PDB file of C-alpha atoms in Angstrom:
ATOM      1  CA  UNK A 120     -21.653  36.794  18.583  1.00 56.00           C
ATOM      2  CA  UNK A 121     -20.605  33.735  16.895  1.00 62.00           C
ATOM      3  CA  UNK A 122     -24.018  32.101  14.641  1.00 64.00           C
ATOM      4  CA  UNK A 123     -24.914  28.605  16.164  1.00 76.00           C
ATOM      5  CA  UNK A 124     -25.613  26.732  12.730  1.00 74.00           C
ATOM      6  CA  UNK A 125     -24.320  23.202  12.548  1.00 76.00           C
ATOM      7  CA  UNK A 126     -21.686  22.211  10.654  1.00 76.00           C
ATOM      8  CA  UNK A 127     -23.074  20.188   7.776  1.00 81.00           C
ATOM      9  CA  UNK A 128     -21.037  18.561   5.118  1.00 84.00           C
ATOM     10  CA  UNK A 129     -22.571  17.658   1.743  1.00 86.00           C
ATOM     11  CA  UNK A 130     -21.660  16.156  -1.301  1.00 84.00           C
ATOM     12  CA  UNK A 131     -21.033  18.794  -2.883  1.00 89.00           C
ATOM     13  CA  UNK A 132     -18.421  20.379  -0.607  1.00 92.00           C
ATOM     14  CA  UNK A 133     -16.324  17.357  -2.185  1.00 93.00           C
ATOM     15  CA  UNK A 134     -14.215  17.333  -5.587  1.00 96.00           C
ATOM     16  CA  UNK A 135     -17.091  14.427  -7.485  1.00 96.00           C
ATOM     17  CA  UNK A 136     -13.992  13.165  -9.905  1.00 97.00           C
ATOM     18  CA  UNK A 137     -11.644  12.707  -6.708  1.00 97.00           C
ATOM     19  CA  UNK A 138     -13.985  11.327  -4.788  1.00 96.00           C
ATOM     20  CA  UNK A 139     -15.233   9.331  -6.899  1.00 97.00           C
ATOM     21  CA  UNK A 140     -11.365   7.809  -7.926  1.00 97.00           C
ATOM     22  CA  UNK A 141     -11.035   7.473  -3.666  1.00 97.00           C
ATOM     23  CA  UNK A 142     -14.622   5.787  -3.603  1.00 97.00           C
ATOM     24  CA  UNK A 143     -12.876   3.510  -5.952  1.00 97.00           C
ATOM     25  CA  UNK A 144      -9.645   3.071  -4.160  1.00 97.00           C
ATOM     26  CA  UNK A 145     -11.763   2.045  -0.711  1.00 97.00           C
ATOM     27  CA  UNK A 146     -13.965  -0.201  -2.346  1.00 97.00           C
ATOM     28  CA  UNK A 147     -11.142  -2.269  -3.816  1.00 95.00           C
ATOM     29  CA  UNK A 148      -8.951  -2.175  -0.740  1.00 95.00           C
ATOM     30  CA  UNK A 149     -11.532  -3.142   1.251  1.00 95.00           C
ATOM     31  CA  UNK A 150     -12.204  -5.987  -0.927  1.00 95.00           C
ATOM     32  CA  UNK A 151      -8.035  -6.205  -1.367  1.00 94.00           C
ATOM     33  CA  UNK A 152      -7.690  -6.689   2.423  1.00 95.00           C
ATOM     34  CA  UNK A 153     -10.367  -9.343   2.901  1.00 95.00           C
ATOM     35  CA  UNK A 154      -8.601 -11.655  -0.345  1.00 94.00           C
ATOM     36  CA  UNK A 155      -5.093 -10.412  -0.534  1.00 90.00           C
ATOM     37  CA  UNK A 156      -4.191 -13.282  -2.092  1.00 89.00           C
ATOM     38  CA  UNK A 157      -2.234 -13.432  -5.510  1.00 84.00           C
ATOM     39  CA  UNK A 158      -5.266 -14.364  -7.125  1.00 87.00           C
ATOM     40  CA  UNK A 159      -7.832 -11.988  -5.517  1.00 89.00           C
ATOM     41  CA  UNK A 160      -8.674  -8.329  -6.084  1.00 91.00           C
ATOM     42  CA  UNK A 161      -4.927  -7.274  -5.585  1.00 89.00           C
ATOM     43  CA  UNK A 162      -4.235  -9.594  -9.092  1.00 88.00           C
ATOM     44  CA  UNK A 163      -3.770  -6.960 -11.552  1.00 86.00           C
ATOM     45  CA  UNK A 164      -0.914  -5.295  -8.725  1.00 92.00           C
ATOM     46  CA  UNK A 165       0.541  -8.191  -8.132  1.00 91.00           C
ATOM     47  CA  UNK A 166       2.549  -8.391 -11.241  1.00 90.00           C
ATOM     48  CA  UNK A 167       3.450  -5.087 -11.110  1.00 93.00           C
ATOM     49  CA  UNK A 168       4.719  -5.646  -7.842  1.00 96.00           C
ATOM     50  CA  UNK A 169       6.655  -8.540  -8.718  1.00 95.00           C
ATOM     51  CA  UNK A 170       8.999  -6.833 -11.390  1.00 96.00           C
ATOM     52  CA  UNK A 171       9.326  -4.191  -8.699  1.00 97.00           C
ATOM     53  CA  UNK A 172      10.447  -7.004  -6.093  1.00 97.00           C
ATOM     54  CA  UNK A 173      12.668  -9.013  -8.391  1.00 97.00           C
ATOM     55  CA  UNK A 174      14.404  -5.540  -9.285  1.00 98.00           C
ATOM     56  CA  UNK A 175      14.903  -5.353  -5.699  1.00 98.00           C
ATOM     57  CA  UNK A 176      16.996  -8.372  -5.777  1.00 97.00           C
ATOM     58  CA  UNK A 177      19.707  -7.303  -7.974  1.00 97.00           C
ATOM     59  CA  UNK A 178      19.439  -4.085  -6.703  1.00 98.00           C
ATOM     60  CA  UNK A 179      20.634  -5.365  -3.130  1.00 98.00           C
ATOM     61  CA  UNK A 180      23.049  -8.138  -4.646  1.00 97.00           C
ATOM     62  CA  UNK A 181      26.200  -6.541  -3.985  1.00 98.00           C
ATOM     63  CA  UNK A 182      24.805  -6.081   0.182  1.00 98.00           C
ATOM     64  CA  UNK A 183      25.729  -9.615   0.753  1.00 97.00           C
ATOM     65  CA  UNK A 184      22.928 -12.420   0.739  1.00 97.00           C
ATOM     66  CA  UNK A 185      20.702 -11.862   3.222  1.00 98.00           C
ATOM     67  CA  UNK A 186      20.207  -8.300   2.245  1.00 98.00           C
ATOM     68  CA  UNK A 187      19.538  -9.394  -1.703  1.00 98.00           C
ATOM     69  CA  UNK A 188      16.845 -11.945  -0.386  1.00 98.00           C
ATOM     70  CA  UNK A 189      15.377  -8.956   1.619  1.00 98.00           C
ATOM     71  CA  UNK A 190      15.575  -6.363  -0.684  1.00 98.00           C
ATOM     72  CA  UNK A 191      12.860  -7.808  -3.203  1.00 98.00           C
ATOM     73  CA  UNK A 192      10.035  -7.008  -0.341  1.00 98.00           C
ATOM     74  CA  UNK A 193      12.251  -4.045   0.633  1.00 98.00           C
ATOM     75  CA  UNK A 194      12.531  -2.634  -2.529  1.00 98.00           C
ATOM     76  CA  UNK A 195       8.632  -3.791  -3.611  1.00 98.00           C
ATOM     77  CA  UNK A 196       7.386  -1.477  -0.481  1.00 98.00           C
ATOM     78  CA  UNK A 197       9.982   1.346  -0.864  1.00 98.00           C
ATOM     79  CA  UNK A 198       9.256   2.091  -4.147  1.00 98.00           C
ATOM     80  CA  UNK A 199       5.763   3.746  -3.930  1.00 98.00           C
ATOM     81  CA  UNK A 200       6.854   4.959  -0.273  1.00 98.00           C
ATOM     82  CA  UNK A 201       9.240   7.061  -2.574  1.00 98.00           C
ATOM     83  CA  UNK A 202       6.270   8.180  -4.838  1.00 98.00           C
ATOM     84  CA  UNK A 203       4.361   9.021  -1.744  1.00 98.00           C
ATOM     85  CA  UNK A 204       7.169  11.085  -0.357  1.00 98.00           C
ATOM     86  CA  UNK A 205       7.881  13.072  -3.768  1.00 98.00           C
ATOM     87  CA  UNK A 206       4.515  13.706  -3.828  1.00 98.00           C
ATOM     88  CA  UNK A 207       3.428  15.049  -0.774  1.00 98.00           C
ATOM     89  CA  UNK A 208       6.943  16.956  -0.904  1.00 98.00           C
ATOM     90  CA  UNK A 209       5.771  18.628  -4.003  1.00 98.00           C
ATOM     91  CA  UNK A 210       2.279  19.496  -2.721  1.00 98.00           C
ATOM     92  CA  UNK A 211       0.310  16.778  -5.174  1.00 98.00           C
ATOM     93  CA  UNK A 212      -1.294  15.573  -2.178  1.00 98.00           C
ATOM     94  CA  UNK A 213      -4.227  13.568  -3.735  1.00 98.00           C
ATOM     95  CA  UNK A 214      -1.210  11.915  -6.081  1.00 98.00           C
ATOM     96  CA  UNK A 215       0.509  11.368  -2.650  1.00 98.00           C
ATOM     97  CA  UNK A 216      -3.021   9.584  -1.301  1.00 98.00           C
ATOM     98  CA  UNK A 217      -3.137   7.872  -4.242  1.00 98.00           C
ATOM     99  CA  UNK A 218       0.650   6.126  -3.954  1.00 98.00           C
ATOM    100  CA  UNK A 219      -0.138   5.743  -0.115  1.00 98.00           C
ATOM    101  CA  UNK A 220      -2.575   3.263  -1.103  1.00 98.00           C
ATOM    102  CA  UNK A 221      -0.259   1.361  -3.393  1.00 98.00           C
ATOM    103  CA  UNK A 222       2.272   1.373   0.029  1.00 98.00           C
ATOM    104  CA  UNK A 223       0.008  -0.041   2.093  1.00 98.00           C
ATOM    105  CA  UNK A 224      -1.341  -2.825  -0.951  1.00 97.00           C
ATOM    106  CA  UNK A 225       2.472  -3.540  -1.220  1.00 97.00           C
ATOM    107  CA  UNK A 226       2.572  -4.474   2.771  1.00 98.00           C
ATOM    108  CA  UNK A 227      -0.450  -6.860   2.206  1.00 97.00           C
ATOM    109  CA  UNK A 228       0.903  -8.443  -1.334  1.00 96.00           C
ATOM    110  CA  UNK A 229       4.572  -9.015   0.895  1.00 98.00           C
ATOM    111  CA  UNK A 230       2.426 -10.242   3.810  1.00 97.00           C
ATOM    112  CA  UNK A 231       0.879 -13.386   1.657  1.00 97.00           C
ATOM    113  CA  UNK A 232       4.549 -14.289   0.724  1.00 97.00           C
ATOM    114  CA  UNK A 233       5.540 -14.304   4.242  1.00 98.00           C
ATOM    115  CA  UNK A 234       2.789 -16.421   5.523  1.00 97.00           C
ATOM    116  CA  UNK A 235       4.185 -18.636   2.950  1.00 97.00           C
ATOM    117  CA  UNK A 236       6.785 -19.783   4.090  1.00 97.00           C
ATOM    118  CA  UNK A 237       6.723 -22.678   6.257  1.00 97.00           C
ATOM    119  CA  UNK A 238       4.505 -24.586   3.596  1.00 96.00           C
ATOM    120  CA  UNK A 239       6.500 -22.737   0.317  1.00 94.00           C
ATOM    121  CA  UNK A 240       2.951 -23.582  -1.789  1.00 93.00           C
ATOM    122  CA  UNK A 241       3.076 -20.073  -3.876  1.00 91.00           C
ATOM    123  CA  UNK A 242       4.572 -19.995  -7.455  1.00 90.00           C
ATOM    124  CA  UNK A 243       7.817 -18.539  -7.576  1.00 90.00           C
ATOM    125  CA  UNK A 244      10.113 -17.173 -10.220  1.00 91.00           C
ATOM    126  CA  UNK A 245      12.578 -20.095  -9.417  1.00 90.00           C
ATOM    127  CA  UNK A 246      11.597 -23.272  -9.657  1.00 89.00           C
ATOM    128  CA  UNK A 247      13.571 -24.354  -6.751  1.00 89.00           C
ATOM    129  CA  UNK A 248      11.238 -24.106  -3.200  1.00 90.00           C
ATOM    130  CA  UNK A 249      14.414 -23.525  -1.803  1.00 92.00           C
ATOM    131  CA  UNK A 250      14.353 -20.012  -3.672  1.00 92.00           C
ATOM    132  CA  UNK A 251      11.422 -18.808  -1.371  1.00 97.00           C
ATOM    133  CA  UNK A 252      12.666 -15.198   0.155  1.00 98.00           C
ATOM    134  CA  UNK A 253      10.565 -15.542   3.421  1.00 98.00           C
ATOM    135  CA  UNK A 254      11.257 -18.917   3.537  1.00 98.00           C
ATOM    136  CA  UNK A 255      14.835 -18.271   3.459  1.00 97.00           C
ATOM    137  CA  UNK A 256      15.116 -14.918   5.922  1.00 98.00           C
ATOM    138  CA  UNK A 257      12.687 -16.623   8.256  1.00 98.00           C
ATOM    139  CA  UNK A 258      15.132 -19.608   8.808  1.00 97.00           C
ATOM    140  CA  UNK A 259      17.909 -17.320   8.810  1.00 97.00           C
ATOM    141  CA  UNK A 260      16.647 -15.405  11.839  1.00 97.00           C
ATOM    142  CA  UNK A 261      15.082 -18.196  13.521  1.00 98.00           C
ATOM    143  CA  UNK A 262      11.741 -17.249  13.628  1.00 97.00           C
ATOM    144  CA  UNK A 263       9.729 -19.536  11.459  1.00 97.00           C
ATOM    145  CA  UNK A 264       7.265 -20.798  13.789  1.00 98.00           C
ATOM    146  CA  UNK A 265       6.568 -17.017  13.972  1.00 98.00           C
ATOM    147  CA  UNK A 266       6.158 -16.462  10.066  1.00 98.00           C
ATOM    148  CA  UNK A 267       2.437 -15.861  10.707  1.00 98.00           C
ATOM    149  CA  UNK A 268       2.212 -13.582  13.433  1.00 98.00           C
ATOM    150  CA  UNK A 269       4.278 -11.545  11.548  1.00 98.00           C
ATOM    151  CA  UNK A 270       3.101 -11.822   8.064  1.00 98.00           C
ATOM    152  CA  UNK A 271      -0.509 -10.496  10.303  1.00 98.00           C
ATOM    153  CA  UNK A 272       1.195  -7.855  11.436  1.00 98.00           C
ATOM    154  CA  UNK A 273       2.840  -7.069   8.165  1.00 98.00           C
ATOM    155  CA  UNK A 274      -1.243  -7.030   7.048  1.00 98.00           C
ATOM    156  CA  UNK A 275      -2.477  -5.202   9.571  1.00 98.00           C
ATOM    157  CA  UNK A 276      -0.007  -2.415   8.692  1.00 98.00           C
ATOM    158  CA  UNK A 277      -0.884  -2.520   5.165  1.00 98.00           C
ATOM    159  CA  UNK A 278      -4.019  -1.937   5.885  1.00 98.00           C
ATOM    160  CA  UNK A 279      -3.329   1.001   8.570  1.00 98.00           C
ATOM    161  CA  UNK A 280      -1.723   2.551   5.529  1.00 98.00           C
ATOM    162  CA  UNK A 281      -4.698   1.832   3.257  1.00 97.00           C
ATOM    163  CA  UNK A 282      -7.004   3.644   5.545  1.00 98.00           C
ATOM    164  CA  UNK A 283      -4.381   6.131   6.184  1.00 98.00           C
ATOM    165  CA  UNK A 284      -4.318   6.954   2.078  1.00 98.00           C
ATOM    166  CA  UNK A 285      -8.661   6.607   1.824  1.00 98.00           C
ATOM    167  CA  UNK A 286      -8.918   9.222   4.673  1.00 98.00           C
ATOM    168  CA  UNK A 287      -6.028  11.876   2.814  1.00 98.00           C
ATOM    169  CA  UNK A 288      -7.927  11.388  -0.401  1.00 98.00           C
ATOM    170  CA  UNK A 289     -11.289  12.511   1.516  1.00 97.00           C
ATOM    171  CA  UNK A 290      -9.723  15.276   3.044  1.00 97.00           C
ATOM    172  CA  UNK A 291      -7.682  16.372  -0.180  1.00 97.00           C
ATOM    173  CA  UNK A 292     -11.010  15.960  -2.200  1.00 97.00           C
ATOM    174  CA  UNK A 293     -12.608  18.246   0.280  1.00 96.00           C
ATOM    175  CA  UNK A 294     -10.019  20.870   0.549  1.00 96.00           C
ATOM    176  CA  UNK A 295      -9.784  20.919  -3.200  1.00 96.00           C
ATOM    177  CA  UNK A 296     -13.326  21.845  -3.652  1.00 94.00           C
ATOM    178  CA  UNK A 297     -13.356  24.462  -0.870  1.00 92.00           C
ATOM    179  CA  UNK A 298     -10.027  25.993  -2.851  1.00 94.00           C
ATOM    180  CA  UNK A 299     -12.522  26.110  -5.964  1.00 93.00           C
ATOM    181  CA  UNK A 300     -15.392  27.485  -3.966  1.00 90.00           C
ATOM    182  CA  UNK A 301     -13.172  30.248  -2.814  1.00 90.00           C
ATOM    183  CA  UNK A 302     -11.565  31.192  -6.260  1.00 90.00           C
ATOM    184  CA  UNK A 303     -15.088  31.273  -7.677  1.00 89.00           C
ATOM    185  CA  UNK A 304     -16.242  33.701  -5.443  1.00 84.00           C
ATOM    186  CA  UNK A 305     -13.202  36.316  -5.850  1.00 74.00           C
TER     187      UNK A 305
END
């Protein structure tokens, strides 16, 4: 006969130093989500992001134009997609939570410079207005009156993958401290 005791979870069923680093990581995304502006909590990515996005440029330069002006976003969200991948293909899953979140923070930072667009106010590299990506591939398809809607929905997804990456670190954090318990009591 199976015992009828609850299942209770307690802080101490948890890896503290991974949960803490995930505390972290929900706290500022949270915070990220509300101001993802270039000069809110996301700041300190931002830049990051940027070299990452202007890579993305050349990288796509011999596609033809409309790919190159795509390919800085493209390229700004791929590249910790590809982290994510290697690590969760490797089995560092909490490194793979960890890069998730950057994914998803990438989404929101590409998101501001889309809703950008039709008024072209945000500093650019260039300092021709004309330069603006979104601006630019917006006009190109014909969908600028739509530049918000989908710069929200661009959001929205970024922060579906930011929840996505705060849940994996919980669980990894979790499973990782069971994996201790167990070795410790062979």
């Amino acid at each position: 006969r199976r015992s009828q005791r609850p299942f209770v979870i307690t802080w101490s069923d948890f890896d503290p130093m991974m949960l803490a680093i995930i505390g972290f990581v929900a706290v500022f995304g949270f915070l990220g989500a509300r101001d993802p502006s270039y000069d809110g909590p996301f700041m300190w990515l931002h830049y990051s992001n940027l070299a990452i996005h202007e890579t993305g440029h050349l990288l796509f330069m011999p596609f033809g134009h409309f790919l190159m002006v795509l390919g800085g976003s493209l390229t700004q969200i791929a590249f910790p997609a590809v982290f994510t991948g290697y690590f969760f293909h490797t089995r560092q899953l909490f490194s793979s939570a960890l890069t998730l979140f950057w994914t998803g923070q990438n989404f929101m930072d590409v998101a501001v410079y889309m809703a950008d667009a039709p008024y072209r106010a945000l500093p650019l590299t260039n300092p021709n207005i004309d330069a603006h990506d979104w601006w630019q591939l917006f006009n190109l398809m014909n969908c600028m009156n739509q530049a918000e809607l989908i710069a929200s929905i661009t959001h929205w997804i970024g922060i579906l993958i930011y929840l996505a990456s705060v849940l994996a670190g919980i669980y990894v954090a979790y499973r990782h401290q069971q994996e201790m318990n167990a070795q410790q009591q062979v």
